[in-house]
Coordinates of C-alpha atoms (C1' of nucleotides) in Angstrom, one line a residue:
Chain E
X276 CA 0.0 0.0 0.0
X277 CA 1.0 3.9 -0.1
X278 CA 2.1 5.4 2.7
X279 CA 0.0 8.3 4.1
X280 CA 3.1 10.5 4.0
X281 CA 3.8 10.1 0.2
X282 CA -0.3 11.1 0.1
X283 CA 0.3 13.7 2.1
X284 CA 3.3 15.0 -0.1
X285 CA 1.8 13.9 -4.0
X286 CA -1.7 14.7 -3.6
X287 CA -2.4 15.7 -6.9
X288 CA -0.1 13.5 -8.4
X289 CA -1.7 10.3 -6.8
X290 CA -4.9 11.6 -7.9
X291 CA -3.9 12.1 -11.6
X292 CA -2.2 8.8 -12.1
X293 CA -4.8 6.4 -10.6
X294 CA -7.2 7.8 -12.9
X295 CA -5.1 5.5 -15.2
X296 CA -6.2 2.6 -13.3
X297 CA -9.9 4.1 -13.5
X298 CA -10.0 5.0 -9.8
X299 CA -10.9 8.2 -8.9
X300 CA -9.1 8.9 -5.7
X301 CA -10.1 12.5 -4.8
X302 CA -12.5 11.7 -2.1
X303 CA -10.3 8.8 -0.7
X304 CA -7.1 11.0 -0.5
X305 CA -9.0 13.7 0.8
X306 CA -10.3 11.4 3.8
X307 CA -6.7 9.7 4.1
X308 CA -5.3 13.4 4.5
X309 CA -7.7 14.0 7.0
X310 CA -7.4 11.0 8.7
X311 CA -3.8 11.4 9.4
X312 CA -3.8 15.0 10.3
X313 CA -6.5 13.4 13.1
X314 CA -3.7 11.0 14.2
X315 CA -1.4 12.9 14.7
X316 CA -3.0 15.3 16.5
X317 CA -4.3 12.8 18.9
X318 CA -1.0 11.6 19.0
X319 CA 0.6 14.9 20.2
X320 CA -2.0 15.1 23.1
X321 CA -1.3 11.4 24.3
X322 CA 2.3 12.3 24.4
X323 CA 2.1 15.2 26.2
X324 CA -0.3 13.8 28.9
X325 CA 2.6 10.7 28.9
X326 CA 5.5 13.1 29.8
X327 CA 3.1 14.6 32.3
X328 CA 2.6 10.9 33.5
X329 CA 6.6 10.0 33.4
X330 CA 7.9 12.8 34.8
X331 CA 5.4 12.6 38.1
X332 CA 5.8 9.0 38.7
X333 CA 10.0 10.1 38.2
X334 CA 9.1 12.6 41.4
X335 CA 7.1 10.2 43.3
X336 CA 10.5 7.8 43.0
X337 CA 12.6 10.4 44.2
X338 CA 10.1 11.7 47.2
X339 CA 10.0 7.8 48.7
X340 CA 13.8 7.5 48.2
X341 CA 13.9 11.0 50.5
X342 CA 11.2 9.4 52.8
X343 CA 9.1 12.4 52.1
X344 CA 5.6 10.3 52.1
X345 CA 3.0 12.6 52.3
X346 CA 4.3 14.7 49.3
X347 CA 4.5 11.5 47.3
X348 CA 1.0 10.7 48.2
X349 CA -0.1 14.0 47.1
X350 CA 1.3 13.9 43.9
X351 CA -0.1 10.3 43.1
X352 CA -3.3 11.9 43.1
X353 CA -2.2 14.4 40.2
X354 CA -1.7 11.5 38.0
X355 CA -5.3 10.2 38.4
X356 CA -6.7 12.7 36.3
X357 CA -3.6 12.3 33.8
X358 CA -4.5 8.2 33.1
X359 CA -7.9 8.8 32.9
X360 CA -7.3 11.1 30.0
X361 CA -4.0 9.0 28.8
X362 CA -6.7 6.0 28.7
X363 CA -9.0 7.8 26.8
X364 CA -7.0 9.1 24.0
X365 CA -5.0 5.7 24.0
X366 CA -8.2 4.5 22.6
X367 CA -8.8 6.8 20.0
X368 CA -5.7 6.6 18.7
X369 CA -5.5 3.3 18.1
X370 CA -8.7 3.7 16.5
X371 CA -7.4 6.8 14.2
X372 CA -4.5 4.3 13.3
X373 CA -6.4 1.8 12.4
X374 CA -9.0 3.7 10.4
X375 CA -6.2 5.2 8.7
X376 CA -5.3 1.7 8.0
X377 CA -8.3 0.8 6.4
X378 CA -8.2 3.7 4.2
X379 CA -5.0 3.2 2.8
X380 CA -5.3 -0.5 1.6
X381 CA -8.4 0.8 -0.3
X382 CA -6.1 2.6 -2.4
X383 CA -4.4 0.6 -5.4
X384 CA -0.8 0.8 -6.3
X385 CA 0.2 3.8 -8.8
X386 CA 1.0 2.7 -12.0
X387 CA 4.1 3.5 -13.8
X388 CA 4.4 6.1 -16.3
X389 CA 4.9 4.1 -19.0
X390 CA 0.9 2.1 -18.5
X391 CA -1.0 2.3 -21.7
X392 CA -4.2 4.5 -21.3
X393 CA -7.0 1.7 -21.5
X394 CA -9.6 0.1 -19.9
X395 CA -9.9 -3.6 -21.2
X396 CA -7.6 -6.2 -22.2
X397 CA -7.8 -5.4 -25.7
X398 CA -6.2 -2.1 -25.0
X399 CA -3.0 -3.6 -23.7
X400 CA 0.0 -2.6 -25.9
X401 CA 1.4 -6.1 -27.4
X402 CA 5.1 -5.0 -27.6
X403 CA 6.7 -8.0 -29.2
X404 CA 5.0 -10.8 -31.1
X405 CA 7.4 -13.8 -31.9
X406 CA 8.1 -17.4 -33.2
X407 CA 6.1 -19.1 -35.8
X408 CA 2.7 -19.6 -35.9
X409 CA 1.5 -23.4 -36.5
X410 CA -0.4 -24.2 -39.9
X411 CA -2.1 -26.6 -40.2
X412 CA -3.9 -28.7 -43.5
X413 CA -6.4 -29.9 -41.0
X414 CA -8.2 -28.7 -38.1
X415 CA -6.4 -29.0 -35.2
X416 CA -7.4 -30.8 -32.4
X417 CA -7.9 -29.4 -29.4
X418 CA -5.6 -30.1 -26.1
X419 CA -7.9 -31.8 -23.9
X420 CA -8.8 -34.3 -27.1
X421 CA -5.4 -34.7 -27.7
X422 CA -4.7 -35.4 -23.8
X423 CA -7.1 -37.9 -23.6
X424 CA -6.3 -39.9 -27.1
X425 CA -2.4 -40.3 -25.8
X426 CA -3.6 -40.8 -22.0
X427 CA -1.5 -38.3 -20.4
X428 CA -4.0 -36.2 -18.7
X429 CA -6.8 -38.0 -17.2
X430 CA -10.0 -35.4 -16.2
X431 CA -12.0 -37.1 -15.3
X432 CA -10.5 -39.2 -12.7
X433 CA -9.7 -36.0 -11.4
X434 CA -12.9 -35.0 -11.2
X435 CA -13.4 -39.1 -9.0
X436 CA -10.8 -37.7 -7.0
X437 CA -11.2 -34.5 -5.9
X438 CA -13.2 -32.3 -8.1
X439 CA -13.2 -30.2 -11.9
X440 CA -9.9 -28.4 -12.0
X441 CA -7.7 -30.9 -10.9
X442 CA -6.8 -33.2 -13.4
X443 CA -3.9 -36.6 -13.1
X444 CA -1.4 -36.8 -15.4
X445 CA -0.1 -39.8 -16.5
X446 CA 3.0 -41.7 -18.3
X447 CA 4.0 -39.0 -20.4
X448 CA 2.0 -36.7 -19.4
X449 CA 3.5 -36.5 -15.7
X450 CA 7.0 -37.1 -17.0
X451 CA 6.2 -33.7 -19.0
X452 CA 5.3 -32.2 -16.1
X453 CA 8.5 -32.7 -14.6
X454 CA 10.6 -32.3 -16.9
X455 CA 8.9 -29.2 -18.0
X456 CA 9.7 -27.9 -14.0
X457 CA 13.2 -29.1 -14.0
X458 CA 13.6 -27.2 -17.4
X459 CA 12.0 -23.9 -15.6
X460 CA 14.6 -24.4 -12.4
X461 CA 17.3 -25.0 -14.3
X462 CA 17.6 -21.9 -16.3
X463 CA 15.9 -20.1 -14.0
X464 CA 19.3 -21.2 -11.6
X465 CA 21.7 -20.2 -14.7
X466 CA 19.9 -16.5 -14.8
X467 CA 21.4 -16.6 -10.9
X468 CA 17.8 -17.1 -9.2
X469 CA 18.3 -18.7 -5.8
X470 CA 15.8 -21.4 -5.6
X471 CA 13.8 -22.1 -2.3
X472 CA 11.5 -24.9 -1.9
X473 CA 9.0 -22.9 0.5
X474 CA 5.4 -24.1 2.4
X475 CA 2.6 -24.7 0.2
X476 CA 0.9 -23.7 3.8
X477 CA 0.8 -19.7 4.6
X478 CA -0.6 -18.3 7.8
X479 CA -2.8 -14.8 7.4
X480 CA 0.3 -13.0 8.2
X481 CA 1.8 -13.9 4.6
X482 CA -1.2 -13.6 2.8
X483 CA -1.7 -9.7 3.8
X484 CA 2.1 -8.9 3.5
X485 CA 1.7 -9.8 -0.5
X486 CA -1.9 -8.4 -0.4
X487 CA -3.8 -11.6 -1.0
X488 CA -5.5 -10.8 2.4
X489 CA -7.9 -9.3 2.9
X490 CA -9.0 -8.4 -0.4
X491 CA -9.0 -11.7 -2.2
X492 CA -9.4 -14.2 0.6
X493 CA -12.4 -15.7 -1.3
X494 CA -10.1 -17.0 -3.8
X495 CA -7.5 -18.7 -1.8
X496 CA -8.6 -22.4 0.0
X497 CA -8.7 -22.0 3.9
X498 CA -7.7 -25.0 6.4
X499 CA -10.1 -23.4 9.1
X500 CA -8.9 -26.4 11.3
X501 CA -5.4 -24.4 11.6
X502 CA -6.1 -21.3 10.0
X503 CA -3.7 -21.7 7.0
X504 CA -4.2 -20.8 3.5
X505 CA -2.9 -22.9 0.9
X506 CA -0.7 -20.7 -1.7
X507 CA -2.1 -19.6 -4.7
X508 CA 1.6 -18.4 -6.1
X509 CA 5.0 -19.0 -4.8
X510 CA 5.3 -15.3 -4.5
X511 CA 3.1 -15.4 -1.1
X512 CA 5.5 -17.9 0.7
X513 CA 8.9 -16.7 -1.2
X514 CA 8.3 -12.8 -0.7
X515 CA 7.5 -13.3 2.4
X516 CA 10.5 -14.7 3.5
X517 CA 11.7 -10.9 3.3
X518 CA 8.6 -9.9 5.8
X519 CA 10.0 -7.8 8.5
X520 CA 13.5 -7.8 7.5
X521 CA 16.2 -4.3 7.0
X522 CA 18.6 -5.4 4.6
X523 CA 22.0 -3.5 3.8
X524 CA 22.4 -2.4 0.7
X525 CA 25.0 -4.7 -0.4
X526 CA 22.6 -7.4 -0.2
X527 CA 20.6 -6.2 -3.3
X528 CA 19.9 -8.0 -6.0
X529 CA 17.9 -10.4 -4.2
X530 CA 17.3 -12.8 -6.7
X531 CA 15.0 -16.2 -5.4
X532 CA 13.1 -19.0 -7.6
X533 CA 10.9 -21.5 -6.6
X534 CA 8.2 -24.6 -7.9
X535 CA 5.3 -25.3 -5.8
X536 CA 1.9 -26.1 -6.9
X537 CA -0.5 -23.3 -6.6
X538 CA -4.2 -23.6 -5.6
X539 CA -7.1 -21.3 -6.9
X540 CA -10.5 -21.1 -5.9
X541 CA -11.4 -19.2 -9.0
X542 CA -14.9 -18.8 -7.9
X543 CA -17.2 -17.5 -9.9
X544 CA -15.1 -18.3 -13.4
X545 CA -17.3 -20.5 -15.9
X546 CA -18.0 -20.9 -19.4
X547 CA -16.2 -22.6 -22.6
X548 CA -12.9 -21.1 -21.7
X549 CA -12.3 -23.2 -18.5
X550 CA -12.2 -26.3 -20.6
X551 CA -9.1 -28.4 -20.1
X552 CA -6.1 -27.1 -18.7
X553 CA -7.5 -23.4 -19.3
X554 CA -8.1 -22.9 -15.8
X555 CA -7.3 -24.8 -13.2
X556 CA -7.8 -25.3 -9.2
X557 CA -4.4 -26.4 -8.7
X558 CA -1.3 -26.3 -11.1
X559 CA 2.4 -26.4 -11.2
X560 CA 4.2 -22.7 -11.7
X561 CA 8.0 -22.1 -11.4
X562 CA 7.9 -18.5 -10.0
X563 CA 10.6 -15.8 -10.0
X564 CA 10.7 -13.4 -7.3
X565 CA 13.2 -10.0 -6.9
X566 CA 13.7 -7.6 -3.9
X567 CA 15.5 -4.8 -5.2
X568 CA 16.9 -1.3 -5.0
X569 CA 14.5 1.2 -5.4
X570 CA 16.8 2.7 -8.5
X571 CA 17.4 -0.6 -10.2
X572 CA 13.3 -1.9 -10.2
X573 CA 12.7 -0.8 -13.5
X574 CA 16.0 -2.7 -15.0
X575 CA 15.5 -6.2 -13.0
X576 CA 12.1 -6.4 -14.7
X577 CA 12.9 -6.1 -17.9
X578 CA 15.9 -8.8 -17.1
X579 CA 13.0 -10.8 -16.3
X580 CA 10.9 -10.0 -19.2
X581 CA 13.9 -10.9 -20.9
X582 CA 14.3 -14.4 -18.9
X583 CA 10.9 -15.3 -19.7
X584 CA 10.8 -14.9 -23.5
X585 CA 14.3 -17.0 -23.5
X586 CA 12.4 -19.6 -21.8
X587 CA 9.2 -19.3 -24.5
X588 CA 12.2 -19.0 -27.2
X589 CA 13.5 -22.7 -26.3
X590 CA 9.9 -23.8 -25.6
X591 CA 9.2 -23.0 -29.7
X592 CA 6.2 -21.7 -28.9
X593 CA 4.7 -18.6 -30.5
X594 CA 4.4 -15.8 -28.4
X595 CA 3.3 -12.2 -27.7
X596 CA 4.5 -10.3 -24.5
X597 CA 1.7 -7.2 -23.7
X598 CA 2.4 -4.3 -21.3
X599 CA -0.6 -4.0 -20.0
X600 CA -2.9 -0.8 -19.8
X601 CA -4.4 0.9 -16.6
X602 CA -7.4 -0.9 -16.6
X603 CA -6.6 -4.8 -16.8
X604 CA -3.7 -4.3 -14.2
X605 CA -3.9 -5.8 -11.1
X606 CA -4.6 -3.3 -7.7
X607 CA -1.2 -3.9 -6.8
X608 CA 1.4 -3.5 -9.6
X609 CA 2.9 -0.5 -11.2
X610 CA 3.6 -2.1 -14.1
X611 CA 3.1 -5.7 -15.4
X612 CA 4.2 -7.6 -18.8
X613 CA 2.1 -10.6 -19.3
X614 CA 3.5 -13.9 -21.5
X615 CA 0.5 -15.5 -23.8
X616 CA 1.6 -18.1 -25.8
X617 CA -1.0 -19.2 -29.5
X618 CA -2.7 -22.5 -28.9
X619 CA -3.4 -23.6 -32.4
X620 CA -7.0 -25.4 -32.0
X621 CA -8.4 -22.8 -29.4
X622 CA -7.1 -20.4 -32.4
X623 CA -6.3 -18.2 -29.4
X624 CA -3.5 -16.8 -27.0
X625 CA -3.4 -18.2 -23.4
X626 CA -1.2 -16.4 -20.5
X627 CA 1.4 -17.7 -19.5
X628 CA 3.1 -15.6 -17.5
X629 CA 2.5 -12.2 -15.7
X630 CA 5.6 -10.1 -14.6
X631 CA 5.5 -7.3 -12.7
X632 CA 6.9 -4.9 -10.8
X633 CA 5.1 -3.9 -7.4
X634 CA 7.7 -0.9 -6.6
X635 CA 7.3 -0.5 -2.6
X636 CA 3.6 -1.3 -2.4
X637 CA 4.1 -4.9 -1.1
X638 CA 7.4 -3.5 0.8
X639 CA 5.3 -1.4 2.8
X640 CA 3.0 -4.1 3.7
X641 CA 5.7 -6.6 4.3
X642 CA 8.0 -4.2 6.5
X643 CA 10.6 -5.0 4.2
X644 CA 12.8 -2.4 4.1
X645 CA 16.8 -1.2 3.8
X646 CA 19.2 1.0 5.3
X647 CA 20.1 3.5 3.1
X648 CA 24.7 3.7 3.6
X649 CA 24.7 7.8 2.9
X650 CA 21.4 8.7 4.7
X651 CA 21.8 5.9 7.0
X652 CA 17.7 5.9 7.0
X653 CA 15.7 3.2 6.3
X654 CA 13.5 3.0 3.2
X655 CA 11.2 0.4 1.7
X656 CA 12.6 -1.8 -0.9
X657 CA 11.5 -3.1 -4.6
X658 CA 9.6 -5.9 -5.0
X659 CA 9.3 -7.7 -8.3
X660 CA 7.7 -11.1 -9.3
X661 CA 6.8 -12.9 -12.6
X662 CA 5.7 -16.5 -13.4
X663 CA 8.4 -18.7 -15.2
X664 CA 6.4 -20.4 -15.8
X665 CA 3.4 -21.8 -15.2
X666 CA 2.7 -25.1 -16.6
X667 CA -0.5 -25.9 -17.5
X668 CA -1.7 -23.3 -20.5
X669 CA 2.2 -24.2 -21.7
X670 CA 1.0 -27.9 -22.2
X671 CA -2.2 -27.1 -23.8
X672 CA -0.2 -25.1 -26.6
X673 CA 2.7 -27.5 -26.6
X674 CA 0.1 -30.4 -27.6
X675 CA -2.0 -28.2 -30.1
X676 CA 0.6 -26.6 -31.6
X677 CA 2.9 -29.6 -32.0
X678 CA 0.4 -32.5 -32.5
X679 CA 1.1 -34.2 -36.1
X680 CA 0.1 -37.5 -37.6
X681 CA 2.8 -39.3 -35.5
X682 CA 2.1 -38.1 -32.3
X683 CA 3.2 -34.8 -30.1
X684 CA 6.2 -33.3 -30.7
X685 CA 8.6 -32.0 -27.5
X686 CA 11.1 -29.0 -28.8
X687 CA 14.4 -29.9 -28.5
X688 CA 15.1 -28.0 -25.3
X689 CA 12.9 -30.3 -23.4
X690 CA 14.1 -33.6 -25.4
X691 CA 16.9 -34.0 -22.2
X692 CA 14.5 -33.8 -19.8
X693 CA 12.0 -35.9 -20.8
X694 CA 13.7 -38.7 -22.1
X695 CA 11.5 -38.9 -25.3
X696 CA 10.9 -37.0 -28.6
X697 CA 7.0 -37.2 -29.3
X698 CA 4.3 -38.9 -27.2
X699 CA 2.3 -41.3 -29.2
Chain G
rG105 C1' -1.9 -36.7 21.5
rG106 C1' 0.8 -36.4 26.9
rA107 C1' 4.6 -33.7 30.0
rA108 C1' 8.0 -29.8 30.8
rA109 C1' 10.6 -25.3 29.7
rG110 C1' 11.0 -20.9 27.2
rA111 C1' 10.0 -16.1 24.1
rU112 C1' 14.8 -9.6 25.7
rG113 C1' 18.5 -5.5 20.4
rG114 C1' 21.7 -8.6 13.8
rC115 C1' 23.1 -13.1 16.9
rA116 C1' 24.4 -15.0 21.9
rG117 C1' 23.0 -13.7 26.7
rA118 C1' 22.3 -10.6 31.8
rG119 C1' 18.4 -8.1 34.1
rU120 C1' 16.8 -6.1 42.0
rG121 C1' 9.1 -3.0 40.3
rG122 C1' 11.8 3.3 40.0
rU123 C1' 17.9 6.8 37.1
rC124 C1' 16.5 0.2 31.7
rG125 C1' 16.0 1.3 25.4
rA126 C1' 18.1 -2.2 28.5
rA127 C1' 24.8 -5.0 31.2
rU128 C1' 28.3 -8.1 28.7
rG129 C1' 30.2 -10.9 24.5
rC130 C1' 30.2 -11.7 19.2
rG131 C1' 29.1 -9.5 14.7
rG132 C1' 28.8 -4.6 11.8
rC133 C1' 30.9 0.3 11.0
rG134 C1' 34.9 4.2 11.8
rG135 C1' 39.8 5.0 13.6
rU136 C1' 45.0 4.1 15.7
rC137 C1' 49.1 0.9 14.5
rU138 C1' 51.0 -1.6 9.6
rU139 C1' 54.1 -1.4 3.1
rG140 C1' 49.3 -4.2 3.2
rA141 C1' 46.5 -7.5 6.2
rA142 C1' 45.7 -10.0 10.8
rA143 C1' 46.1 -9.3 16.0
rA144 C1' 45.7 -5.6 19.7
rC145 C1' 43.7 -1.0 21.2
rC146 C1' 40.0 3.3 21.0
rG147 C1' 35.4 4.9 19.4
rU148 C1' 30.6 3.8 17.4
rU149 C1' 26.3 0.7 16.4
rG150 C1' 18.1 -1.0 17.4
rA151 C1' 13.3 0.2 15.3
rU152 C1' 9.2 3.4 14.9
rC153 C1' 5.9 7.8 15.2
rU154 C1' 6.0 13.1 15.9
rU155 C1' 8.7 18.1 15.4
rC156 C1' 11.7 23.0 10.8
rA157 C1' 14.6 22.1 15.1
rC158 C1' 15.4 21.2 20.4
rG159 C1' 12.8 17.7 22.2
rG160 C1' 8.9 14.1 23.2
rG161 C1' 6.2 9.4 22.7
rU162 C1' 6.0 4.0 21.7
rC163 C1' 8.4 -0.9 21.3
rC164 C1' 11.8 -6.5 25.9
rG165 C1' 6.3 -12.6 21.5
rG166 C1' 0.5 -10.5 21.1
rG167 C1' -3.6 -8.7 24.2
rG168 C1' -5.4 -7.4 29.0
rG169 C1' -4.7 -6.3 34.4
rU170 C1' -2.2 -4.6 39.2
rU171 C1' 0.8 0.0 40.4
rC172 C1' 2.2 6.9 41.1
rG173 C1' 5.8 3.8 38.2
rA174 C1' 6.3 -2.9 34.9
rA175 C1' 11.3 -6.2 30.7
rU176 C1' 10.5 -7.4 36.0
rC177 C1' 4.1 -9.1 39.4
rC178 C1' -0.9 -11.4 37.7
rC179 C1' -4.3 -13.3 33.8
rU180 C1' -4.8 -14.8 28.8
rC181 C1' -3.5 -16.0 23.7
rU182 C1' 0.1 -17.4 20.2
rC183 C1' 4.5 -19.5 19.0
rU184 C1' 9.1 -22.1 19.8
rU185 C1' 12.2 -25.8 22.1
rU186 C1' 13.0 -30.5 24.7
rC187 C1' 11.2 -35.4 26.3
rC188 C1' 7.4 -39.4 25.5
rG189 C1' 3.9 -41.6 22.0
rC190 C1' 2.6 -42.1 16.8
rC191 C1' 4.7 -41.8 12.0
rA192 C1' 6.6 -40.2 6.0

RNA sequence: GGAAAGAUGGCAGAGUGGUCGAAUGCGGCGGUCUUGAAAACCGUUGAUCUUCACGGGUCCGGGGGUUCGAAUCCCUCUCUUUCCGCCA
């Protein structure tokens, strides 16, 4: 979130730019500016009444040490009054704080200058558009066809198992699976990402330092036995690892990876284009995850962008990379790329990846901060995040796109990893 | 699941209800010495809110209470560790 202080400071400038994300802020700011001239002045009263408080009860020590009883029993009687008051105030300012509070996670993240003016997703600026498209002399068929013909993905016994959304993969199919993860690690390691193998488990703590909570709680599954939520991205557990931390500046770049599956409720999603592995309850994502230095944000994200269009490049898969406009962004990036790769019977592009930059608007949340060498102050970090990548919608266009009489081609890249060259 | 112990600054670890934001050690930073380094020695070193500043407030796991005054006493919650049981 934005701290009430850089309101305070950018008013019109915070107004302006969230108009980008189609938020009008005026009456929000206004309140937040109100709101924290109201802490504060509460704040000032409870610490003068404290003083008052200390520097009595400092008396009252010295008056018993001297034996001088009935002048310390006269002053204790001041200080009634005092806590009274000191107890009063006490409670409005933790109310004023925490109104504050629930003011300022109301507000969305600014986005960067450079966020196309838009409103939908087909306003997003596609940047780059790569690789070859598939032709084909028939009409392809689609993934979830093709899954069940080779026996590699098996829905329905999902569906015996658990539910819709969480599909088994088999023979091949799971060998793809991991191979297609090991692939991810791998380079992921070679770019100098750190990988962590983190809980698939989070408390609530975790889920409001990456803004999942409170929000979005609806679409994350709950173990109400423990109160834990199971992760809906690696960023929640791996960002979070930096919660309540000061790092020296030689620490940056912090660069981590990690593979976990990831659970979505996605409640409230229907219709044709949650067939197959569209959209799923639980899937496997290899997730990169940065904690920078404020001036060097903008530069590890487009390494990442970078990163992720390698990884599409050895995957042979066709490719367009979006910046996305003001009005399909999410609440709490500044600016995000997103990776959709062609499937070839859907005839359309599926996302694969989302990478974005979250400038200190997680930070803040999380606490995670750095000490600063010249101003020896501490200020709130960079944090950056972007899928690489997640697996399913990667297998759906891997099988459309490369399906031929024979069977399904793997790209080369992956050959090592799985062992095999086409699943037939 | 049963039993016990514990939670203090980056880490380790003291702490009698009053002068404790907190000894000491390690680590970090700066310096002296040295051709350089190490060692030794000296100094310095928590976070946060508020104020132009001086200063002031808050924080010893969280919350509540007793008291003029709480790291210290009481209640409660959470978490951690150890032992036993079960077990990948």
């Amino acid at each position: 979130m934005l701290t009430a202080k850089f309101i305070q400071e950018n008013k019109e400038f915070v107004i302006e730019r969230l108009l980008v994300k189609f938020f009008k802020a005026e009456e929000i700011i206004t309140k937040v500016i109100e709101q924290d001239n109201y802490r504060k002045e509460i704040q000032t009263k409870l610490d003068v009444n404290l003083t008052q408080q200390n520097s009595i009860a400092k008396e009252i020590g010295l008056l018993f040490q001297t034996g001088k009883i009935d002048e310390a029993n006269k002053a204790k009687e001041k200080t009634a009054i005092l806590k009274e008051e000191s107890k009063e105030l006490s409670v409005q300012f933790t109310k004023a704080e925490k109104d504050l509070q629930d003011l300022l996670v109301q507000i969305p993240n600014l986005p960067h200058e450079s966020v196309p003016h838009g409103k939908t997703t087909e306003e997003n600026l596609c940047i780059k558009e790569n690789g070859t498209m598939p032709v084909f002399t028939y009409e392809a068929i689609p993934h979830w066809e093709l899954a069940k013909k080779y026996d590699i993905i098996d829905f329905e016994l999902g569906n015996k198992l658990t539910g819709a959304g969480f599909p088994v993969y088999k023979g091949k199919g799971a060998k793809l699976q991991r191979a297609l993860i090991n692939f991810f690690l791998d380079e992921a390691e070679q770019a100098g990402y750190a990988e962590v193998q983190p809980p698939i488990l989070v408390n609530a703590d975790s889920g409001f330092g990456t803004g999942q909570l409170p929000d979005k709680e609806g679409q994350m599954y709950h173990c109400g036995i423990d109160n834990l939520y199971l992760i809906p991205t690696a960023e929640v557990p791996v960002t979070n690892i930096y919660r309540d931390v000061i790092l020296n500046t030689s620490t940056f770049s912090i660069k981590n990876c990690a593979y976990t599956p990831c659970f979505r409720r996605e409640a409230g999603s229907y219709g044709s284009d949650v067939r197959g592995l569209n959209r799923l309850h639980q899937f496997d994502k290899v997730e990169i995850v940065r904690v920078e230095h404020p001036a060097n944000s903008y530069t590890a994200l487009e390494e990442m962008v970078k990163h992720v269009e390698g990884l599409l490049h050895k995957l042979e898969l066709p490719y367009r990379i979006l910046r996305l406009c003001g009005g399909d962004m999410s609440f709490t990036s500044a600016l995000t790329y997103d990776f959709e790769v062609f499937s070839a019977a859907q005839k359309r592009w599926l996302e694969v990846s989302s990478v974005s930059n979250f400038e200190s608007y997680q930070s803040n949340r999380l606490k995670l901060r750095f000490k600063d060498e010249k101003t020896k102050k501490t200020q709130l970090a960079h944090t950056l995040n972007g899928s690489a990548l997640a697996l399913p919608r990667i297998v759906a266009s891997l099988l459309e796109n490369n399906q031929t009489a024979e069977g399904i081609k793997i790209p080369k890249a992956l050959q090592k990893y799985t062992g095999f060259d086409i699943i037939k």
